[in-house]
Protein backbone atom coordinates (compact mmCIF):
# COMPACT_ATOMS: atom_id res chain seq x y z
CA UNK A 1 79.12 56.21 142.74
CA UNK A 2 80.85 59.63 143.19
CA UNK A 3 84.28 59.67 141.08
CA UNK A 4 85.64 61.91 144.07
CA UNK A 5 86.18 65.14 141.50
CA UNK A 6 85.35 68.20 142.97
CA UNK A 7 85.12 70.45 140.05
CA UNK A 8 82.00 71.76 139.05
CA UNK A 9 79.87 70.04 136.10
CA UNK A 10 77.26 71.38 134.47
CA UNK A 11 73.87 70.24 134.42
CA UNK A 12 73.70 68.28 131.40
CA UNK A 13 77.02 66.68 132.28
CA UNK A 14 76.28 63.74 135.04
CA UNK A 15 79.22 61.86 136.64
CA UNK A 16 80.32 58.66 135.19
CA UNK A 17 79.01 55.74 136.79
CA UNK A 18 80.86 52.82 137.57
CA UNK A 19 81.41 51.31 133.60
CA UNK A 20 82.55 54.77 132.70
CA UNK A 21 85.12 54.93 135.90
CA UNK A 22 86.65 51.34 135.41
CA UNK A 23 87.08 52.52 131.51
CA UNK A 24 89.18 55.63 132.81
CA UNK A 25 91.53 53.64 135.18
CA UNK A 26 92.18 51.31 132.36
CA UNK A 27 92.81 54.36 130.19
CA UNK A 28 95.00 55.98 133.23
CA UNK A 29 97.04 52.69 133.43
CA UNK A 30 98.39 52.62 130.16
CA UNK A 31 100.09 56.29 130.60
CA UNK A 32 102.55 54.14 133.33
CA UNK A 33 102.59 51.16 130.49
CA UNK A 34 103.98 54.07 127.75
CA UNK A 35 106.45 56.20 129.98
CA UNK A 36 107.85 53.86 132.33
CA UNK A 37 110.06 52.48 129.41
CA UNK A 38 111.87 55.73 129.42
CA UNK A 39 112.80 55.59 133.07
CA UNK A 40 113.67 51.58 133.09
CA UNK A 41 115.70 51.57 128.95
CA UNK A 42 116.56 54.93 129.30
CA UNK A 43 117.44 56.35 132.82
CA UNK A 44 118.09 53.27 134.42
CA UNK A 45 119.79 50.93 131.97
CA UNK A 46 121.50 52.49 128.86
CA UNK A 47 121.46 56.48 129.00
CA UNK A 48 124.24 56.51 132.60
CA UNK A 49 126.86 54.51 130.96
CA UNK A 50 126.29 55.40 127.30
CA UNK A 51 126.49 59.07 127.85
CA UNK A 52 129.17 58.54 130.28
CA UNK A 53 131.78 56.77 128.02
CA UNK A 54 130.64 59.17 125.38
CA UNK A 55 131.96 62.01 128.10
CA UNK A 56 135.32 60.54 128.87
CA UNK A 57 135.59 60.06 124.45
CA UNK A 58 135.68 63.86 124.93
CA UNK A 59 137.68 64.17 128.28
CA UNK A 60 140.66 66.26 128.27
CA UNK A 61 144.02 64.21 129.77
CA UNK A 62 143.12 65.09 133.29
CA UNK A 63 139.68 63.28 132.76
CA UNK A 64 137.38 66.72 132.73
CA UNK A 65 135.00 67.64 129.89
CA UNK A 66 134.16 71.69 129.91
CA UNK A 67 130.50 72.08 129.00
CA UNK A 68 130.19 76.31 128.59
CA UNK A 69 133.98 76.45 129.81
CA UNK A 70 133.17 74.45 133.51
CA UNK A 71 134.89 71.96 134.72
CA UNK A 72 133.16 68.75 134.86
CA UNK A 73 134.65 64.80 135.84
CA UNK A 74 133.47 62.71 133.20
CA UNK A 75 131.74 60.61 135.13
CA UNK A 76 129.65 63.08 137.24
CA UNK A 77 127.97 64.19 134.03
CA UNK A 78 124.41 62.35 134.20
CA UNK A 79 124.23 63.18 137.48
CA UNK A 80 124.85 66.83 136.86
CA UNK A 81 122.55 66.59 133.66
CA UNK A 82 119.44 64.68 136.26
CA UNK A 83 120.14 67.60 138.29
CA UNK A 84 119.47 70.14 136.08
CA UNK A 85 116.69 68.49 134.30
CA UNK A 86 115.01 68.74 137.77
CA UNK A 87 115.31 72.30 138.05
CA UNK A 88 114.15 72.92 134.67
CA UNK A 89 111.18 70.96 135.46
CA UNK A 90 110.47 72.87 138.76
CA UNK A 91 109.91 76.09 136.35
CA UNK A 92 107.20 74.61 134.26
CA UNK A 93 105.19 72.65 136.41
CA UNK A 94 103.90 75.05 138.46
CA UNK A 95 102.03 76.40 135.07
CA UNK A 96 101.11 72.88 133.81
CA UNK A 97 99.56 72.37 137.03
CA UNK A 98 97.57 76.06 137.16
CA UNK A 99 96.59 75.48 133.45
CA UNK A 100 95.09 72.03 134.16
CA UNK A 101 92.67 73.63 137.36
CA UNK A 102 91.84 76.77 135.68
CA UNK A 103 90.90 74.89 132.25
CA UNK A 104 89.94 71.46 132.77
CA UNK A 105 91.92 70.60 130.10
CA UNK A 106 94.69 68.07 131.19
CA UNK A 107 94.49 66.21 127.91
CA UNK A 108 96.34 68.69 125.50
CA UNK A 109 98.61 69.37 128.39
CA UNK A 110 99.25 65.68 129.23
CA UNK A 111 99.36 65.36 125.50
CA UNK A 112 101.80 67.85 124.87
CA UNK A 113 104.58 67.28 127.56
CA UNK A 114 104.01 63.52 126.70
CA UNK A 115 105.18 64.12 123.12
CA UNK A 116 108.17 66.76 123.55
CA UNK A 117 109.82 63.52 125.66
CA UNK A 118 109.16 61.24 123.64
CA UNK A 119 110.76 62.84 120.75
CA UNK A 120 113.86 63.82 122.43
CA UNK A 121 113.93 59.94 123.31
CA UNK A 122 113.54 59.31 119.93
CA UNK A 123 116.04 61.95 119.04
CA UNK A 124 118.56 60.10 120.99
CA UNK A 125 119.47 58.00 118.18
CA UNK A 126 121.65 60.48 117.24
CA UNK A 127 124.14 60.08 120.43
CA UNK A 128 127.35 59.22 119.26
CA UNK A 129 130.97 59.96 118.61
CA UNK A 130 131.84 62.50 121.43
CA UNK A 131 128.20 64.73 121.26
CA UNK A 132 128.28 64.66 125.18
CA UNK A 133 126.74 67.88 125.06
CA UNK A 134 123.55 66.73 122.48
CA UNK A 135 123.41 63.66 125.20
CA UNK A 136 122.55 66.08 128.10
CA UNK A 137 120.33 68.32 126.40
CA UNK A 138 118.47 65.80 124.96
CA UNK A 139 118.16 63.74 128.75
CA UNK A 140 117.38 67.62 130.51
CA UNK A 141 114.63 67.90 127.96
CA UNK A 142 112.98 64.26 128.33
CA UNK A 143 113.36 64.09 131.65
CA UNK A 144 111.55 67.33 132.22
CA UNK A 145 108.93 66.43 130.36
CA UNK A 146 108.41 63.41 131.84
CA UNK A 147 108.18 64.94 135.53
CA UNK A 148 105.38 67.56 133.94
CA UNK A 149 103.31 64.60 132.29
CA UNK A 150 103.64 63.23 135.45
CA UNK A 151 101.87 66.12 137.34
CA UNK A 152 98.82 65.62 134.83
CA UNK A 153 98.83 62.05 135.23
CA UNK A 154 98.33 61.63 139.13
CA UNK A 155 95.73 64.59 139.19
CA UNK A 156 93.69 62.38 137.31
CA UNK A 157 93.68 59.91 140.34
CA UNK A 158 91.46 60.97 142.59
CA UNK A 159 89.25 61.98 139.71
CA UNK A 160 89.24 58.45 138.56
CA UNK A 161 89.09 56.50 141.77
CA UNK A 162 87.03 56.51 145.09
CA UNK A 163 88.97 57.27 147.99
CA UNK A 164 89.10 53.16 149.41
CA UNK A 165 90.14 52.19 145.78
CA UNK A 166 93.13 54.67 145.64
CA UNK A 167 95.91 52.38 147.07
CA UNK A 168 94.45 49.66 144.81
CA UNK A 169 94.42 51.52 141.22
CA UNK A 170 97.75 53.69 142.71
CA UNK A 171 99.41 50.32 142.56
CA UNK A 172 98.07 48.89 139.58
CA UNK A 173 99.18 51.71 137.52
CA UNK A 174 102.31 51.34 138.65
CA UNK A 175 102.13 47.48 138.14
CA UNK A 176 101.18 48.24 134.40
CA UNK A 177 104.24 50.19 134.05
CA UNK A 178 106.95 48.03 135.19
CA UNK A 179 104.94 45.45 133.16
CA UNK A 180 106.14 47.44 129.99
CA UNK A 181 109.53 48.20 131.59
CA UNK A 182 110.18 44.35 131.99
CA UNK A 183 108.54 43.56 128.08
CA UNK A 184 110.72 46.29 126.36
CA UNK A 185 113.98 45.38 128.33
CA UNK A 186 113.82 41.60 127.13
CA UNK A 187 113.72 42.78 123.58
CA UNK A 188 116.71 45.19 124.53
CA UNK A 189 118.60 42.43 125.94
CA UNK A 190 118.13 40.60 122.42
CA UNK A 191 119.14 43.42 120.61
CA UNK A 192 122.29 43.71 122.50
CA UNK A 193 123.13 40.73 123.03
CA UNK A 194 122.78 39.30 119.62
CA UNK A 195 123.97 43.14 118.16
CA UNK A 196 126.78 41.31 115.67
CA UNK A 197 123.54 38.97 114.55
CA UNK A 198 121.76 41.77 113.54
CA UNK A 199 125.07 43.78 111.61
CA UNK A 200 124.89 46.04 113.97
CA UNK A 201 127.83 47.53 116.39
CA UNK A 202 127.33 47.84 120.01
CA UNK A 203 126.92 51.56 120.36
CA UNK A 204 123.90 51.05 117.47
CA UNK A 205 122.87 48.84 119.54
CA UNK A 206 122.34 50.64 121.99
CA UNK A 207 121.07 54.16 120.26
CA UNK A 208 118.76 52.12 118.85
CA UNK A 209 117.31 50.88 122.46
CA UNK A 210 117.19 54.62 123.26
CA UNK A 211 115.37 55.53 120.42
CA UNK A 212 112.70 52.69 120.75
CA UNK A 213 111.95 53.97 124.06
CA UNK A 214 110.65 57.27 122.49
CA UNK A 215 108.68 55.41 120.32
CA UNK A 216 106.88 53.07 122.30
CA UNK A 217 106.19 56.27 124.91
CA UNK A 218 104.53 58.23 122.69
CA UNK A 219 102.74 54.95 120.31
CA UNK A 220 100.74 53.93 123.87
CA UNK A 221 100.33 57.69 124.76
CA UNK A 222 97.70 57.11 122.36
CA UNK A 223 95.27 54.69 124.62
CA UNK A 224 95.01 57.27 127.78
CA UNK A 225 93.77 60.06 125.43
CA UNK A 226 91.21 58.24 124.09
CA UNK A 227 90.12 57.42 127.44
CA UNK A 228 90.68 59.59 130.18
CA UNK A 229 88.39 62.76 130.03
CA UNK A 230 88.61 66.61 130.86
CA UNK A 231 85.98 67.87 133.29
CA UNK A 232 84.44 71.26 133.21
CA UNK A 233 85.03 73.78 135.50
CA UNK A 234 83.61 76.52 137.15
CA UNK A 235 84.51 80.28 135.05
CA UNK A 236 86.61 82.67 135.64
CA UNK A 237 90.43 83.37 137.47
CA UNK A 238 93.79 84.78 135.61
CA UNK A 239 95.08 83.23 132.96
CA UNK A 240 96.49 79.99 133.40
CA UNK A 241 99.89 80.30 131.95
CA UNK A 242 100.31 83.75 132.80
CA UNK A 243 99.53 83.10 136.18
CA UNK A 244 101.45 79.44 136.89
CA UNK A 245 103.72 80.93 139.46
CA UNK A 246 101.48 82.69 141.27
CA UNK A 247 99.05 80.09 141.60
CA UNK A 248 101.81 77.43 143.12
CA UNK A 249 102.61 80.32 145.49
CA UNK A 250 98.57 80.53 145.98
CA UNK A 251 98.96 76.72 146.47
CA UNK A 252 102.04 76.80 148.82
CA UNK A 253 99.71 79.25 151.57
CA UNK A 254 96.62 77.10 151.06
CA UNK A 255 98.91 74.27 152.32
CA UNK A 256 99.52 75.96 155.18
CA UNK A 257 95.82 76.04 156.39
CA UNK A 258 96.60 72.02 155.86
CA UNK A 259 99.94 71.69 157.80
CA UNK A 260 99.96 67.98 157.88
CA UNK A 261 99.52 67.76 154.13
CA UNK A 262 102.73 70.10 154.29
CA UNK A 263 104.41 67.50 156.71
CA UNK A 264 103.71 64.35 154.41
CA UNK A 265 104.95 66.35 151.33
CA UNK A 266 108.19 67.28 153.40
CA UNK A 267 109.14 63.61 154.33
CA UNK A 268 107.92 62.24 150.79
CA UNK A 269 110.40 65.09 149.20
CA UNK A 270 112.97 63.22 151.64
CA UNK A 271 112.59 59.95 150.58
CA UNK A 272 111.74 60.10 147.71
CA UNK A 273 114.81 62.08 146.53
CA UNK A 274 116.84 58.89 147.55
CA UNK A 275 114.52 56.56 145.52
CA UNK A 276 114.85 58.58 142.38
CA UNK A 277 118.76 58.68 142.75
CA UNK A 278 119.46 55.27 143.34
CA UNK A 279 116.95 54.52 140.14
CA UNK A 280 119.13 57.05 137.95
CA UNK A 281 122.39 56.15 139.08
CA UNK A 282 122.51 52.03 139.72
CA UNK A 283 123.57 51.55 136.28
CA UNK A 284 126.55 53.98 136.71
CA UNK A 285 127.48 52.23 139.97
CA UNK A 286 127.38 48.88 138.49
CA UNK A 287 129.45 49.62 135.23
CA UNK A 288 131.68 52.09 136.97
CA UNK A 289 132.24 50.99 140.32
CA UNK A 290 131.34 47.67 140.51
CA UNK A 291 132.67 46.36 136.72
CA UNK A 292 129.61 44.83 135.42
CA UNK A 293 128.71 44.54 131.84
CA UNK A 294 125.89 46.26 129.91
CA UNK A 295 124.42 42.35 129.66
CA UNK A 296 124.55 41.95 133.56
CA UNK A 297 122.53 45.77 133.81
CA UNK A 298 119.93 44.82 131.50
CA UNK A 299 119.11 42.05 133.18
CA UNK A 300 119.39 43.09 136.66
CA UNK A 301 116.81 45.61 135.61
CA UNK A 302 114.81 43.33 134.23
CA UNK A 303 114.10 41.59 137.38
CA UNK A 304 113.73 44.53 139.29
CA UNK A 305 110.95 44.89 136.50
CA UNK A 306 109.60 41.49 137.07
CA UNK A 307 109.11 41.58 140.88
CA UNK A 308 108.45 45.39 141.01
CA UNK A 309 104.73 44.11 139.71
CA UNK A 310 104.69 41.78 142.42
CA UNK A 311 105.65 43.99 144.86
CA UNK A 312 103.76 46.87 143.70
CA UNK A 313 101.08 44.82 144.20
CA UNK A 314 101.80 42.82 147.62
CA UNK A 315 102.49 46.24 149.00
CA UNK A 316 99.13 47.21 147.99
CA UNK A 317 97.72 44.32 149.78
CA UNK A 318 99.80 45.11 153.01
CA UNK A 319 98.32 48.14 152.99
CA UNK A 320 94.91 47.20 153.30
CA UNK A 321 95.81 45.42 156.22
CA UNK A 322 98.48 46.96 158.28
CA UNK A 323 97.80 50.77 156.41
CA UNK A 324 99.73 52.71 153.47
CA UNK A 325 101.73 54.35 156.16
CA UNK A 326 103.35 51.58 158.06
CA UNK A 327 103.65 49.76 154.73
CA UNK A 328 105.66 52.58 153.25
CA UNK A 329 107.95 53.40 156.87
CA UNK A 330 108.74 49.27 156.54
CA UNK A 331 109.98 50.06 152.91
CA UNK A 332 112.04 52.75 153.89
CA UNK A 333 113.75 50.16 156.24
CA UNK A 334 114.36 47.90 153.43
CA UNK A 335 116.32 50.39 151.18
CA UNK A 336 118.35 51.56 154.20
CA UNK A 337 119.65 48.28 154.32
CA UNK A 338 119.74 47.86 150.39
CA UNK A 339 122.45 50.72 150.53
CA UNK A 340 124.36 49.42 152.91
CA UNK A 341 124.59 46.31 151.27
CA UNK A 342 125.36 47.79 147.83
CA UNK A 343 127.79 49.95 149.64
CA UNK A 344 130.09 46.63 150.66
CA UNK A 345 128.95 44.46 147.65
CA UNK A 346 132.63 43.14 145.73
CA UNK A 347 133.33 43.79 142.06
CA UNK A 348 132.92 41.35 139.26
CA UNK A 349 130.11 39.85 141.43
CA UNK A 350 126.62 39.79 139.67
CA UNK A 351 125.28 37.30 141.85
CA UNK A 352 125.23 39.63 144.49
CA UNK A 353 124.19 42.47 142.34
CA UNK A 354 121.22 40.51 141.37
CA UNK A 355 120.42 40.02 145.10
CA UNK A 356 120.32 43.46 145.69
CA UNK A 357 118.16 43.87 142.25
CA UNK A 358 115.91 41.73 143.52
CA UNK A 359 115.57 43.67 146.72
CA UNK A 360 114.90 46.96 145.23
CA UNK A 361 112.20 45.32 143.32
CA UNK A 362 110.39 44.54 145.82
CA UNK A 363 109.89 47.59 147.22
CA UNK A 364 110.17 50.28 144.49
CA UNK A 365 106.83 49.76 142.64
CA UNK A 366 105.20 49.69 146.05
CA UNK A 367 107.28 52.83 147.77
CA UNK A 368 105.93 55.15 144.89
CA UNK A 369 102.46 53.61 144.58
CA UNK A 370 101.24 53.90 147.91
CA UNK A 371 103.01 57.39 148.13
CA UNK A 372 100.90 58.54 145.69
CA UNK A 373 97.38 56.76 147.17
CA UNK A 374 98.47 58.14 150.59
CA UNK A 375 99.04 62.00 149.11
CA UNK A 376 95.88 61.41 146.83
CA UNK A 377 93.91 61.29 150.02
CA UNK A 378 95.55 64.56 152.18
CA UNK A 379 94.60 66.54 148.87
CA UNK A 380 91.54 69.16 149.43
CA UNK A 381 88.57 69.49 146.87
CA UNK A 382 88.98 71.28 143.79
CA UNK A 383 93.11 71.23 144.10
CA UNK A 384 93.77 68.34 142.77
CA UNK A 385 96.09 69.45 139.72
CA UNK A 386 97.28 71.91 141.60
CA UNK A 387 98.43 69.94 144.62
CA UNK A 388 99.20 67.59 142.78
CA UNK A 389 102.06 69.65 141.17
CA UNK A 390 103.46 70.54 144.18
CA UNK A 391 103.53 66.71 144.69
CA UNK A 392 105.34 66.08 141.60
CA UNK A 393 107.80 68.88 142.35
CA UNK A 394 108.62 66.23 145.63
CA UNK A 395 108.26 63.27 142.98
CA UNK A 396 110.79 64.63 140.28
CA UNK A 397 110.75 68.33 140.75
CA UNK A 398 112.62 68.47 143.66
CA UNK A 399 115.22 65.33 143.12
CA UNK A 400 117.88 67.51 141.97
CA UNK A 401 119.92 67.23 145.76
CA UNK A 402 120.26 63.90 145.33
CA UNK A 403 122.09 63.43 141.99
CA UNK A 404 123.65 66.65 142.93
CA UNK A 405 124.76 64.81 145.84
CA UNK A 406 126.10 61.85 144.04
CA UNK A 407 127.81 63.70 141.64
CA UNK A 408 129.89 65.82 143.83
CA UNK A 409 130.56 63.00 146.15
CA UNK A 410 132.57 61.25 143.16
CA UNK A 411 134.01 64.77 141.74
CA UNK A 412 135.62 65.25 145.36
CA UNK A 413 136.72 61.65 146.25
CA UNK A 414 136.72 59.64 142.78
CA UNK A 415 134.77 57.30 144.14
CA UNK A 416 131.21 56.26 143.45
CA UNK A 417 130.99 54.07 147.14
CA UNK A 418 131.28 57.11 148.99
CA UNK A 419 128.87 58.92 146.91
CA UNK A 420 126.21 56.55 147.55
CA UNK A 421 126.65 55.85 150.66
CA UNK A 422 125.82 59.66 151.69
CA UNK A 423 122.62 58.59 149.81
CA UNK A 424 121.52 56.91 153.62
CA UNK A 425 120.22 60.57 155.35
CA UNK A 426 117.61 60.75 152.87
CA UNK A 427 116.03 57.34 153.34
CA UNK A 428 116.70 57.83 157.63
CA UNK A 429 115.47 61.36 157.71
CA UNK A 430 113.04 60.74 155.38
CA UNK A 431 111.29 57.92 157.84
CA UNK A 432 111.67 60.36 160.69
CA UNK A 433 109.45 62.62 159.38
CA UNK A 434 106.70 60.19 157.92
CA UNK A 435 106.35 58.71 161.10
CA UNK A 436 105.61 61.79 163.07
CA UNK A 437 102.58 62.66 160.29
CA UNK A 438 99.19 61.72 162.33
CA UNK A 439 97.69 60.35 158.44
CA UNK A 440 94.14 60.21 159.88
CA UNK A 441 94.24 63.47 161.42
CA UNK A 442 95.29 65.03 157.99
CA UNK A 443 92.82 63.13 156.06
CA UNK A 444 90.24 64.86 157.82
CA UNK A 445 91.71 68.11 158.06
CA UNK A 446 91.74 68.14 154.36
CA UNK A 447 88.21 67.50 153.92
CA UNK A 448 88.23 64.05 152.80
CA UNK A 449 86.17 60.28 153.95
CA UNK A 450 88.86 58.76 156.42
CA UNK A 451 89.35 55.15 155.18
CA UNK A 452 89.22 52.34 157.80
CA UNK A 453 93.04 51.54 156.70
CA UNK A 454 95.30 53.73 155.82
């Protein structure tokens, strides 16, 4: 059976069959099961109100810390420091993706932005005292790299998987990774927890469940590089890194010879940007806003973690039967309303928080996953990496207005309610434009088998 890659193989080099496929997707799983501990331990749970209390240690009386002589309320500095991560990302991926088409070789580059974030994970052991500033460097340079592993990772998809299995292995990667997300936070919760057990104080405590993070991302690394393998491609072009820019430009016009593909990434870039803020920021809201301890976090996350692989997976199965793109435009409903709620939800009350928690589980995993099987199948022939980018600049790339958002929302009114509430337009918007995206139409107009669901 055809793997669905369209670059060019030479004639002693025969596509895998079906053994050699299902070996890949296990391989291609296991990249979710290492990084998604970084974005559940680190982005989600620990980093927002770790680096935050470590920013008002360093506030001036007024409340402001000055990175480079600017202004900056202590607790708008993760969101600030997401932002510009984002924007940092958006100038490398563009080459990461060129590189990857014009070589073939996604394994070195997966390999390599996989390994720079998980060091300055690692590295984050270090936090403490008032280093606000070694905090948001060393967040802007994990969460970059993360975003440009990211753009290797899903080009391996349709690569990997026929087009009626996309949704399916889309879903199960991401099923892997909160599987890991949900393992690692129970043995954060002991750690902190039990912290005076162990000798240790809470803030090594919790540099220590920062650090581990880094660890475990790049120790399963390992399993997707043994697995997953580069396919040759056809000679010749620029170089790859000397010609990054140019190529996403390239890729930008070619998109507009596929205008619907265009529309899809437009609404996902929506959406999308109000998933990834409400991931990076809960945490903040909880502890900040809301008054909930670092115990009642860790374990709100951890169910989100624990039904996020059941809903990851349910969603999957709704989309087989009702299609990926009613499945998602439902979804978008669902964390409309999850805002709204959060928006009214009382302090000191975890039960509710935990409703909520439970809520976002079970539609996150599935959101993103079919996302990505929906996009996988709008993508022409041959472009995979490089579309694929330009995808991941909508993923991560391009999630800078939402923090941005949220962090100027509390600068100007103090208060992190407000901020999330103007968090709504993206998930409204966002629908508006998804639903007015013909998916079969596109499908076809990029090239591509038209599956009888999707």
């Amino acid at each position: 059976m055809s793997t669905g890659t369209a670059e060019s193989t030479g004639p002693a080099e025969r596509p895998p069959g079906a053994a050699d496929r299902l070996r890949e997707q296990r391989g291609w799983y296991f990249y979710d099961f290492a990084c998604s501990v970084y974005s559940t331990s680190v982005l989600t749970v620990f980093l927002g109100p770790y680096l935050t209390s470590i920013a008002k240690a360093a506030a001036d009386a007024d409340g402001f810390v000055h990175p480079l002589g600017i202004p900056v309320r202590a607790g708008s500095l993760f969101a600030y420091a997401v932002s510009v991560s984002v924007v940092v990302a958006v100038l490398v991926m563009p080459i990461a993706g060129a590189a990857a088409d014009r070589t073939g070789r996604k394994k070195p580059l997966l390999a390599a932005a996989a390994y720079v974030g998980a060091t300055a994970t690692a590295c984050m052991f270090f936090l403490d005292g008032e280093r606000y500033l070694l905090g948001a460097f060393l967040l802007i340079v994990a969460n970059a790299s993360i975003s440009v592993s990211m753009v290797l990772y899903n080009a391996y998809l349709p690569q990997i998987a026929a087009p009626e299995e996309r949704d399916a292995v889309s879903s199960r990667g991401w099923a892997f990774g909160y599987t890991s997300g949900a393992l690692v936070l129970v043995l954060n919760l002991v750690l902190y927890t039990g912290h005076d057990s162990f000798g240790l104080s809470e803030s090594d405590a919790v540099r220590i469940c920062l650090a581990s993070a880094g660890v475990w991302w790049g120790a399963f690394t390992l399993v997707p590089l043994r697995r997953l393998r580069d396919r040759r491609v056809a000679p010749g072009g620029d170089g790859a890194v000397g010609s990054g820019w140019r190529q996403l430009m390239a890729t930008l016009r070619d998109m507009r010879r596929h205008p619907l593909t265009l529309s899809f990434l437009l609404a996902y870039l929506v959406y999308n940007d109000g998933i990834q803020t409400v991931i990076s920021q809960a945490s903040v809201y909880g502890s900040e806003e809301l008054g909930l301890d670092q115990t009642t976090l860790i374990t709100a996350v951890l169910l989100v973690q624990v039904l996020a692989v059941a809903g990851a997976l349910g969603m999957g199965r709704l989309a087989r039967v009702y299609g990926a793109k009613r499945t998602i435009l439902a979804s978008l409903v669902v964390w409309t309303l999850i805002l709204a709620c959060a928006y009214l939800l009382p302090a000191d009350a975890p039960v509710f928080f935990y409703s909520l928690a439970a809520a976002i589980g079970l539609v996150l995993g599935g959101s993103q996953a079919l996302s990505r099987s929906l996009f996988s199948h709008l993508v022409p022939r041959g472009k995979e990496a490089e579309y694929f980018s330009a995808y991941e600049m909508s993923d991560r790339g391009l999630s800078w207005l939402g923090p941005l958002v949220f962090g100027l929302g509390y600068q100007l009114t103090g208060s992190y309610r407000d901020a999330l509430l103007s968090l709504v337009i993206f998930f409204a918007l966002g629908s508006v434009l998804l639903a007015r995206v013909p998916v079969r139409a596109a499908v076809a107009a990029a090239g591509n088998p038209v599956p009888d669901r999707i």
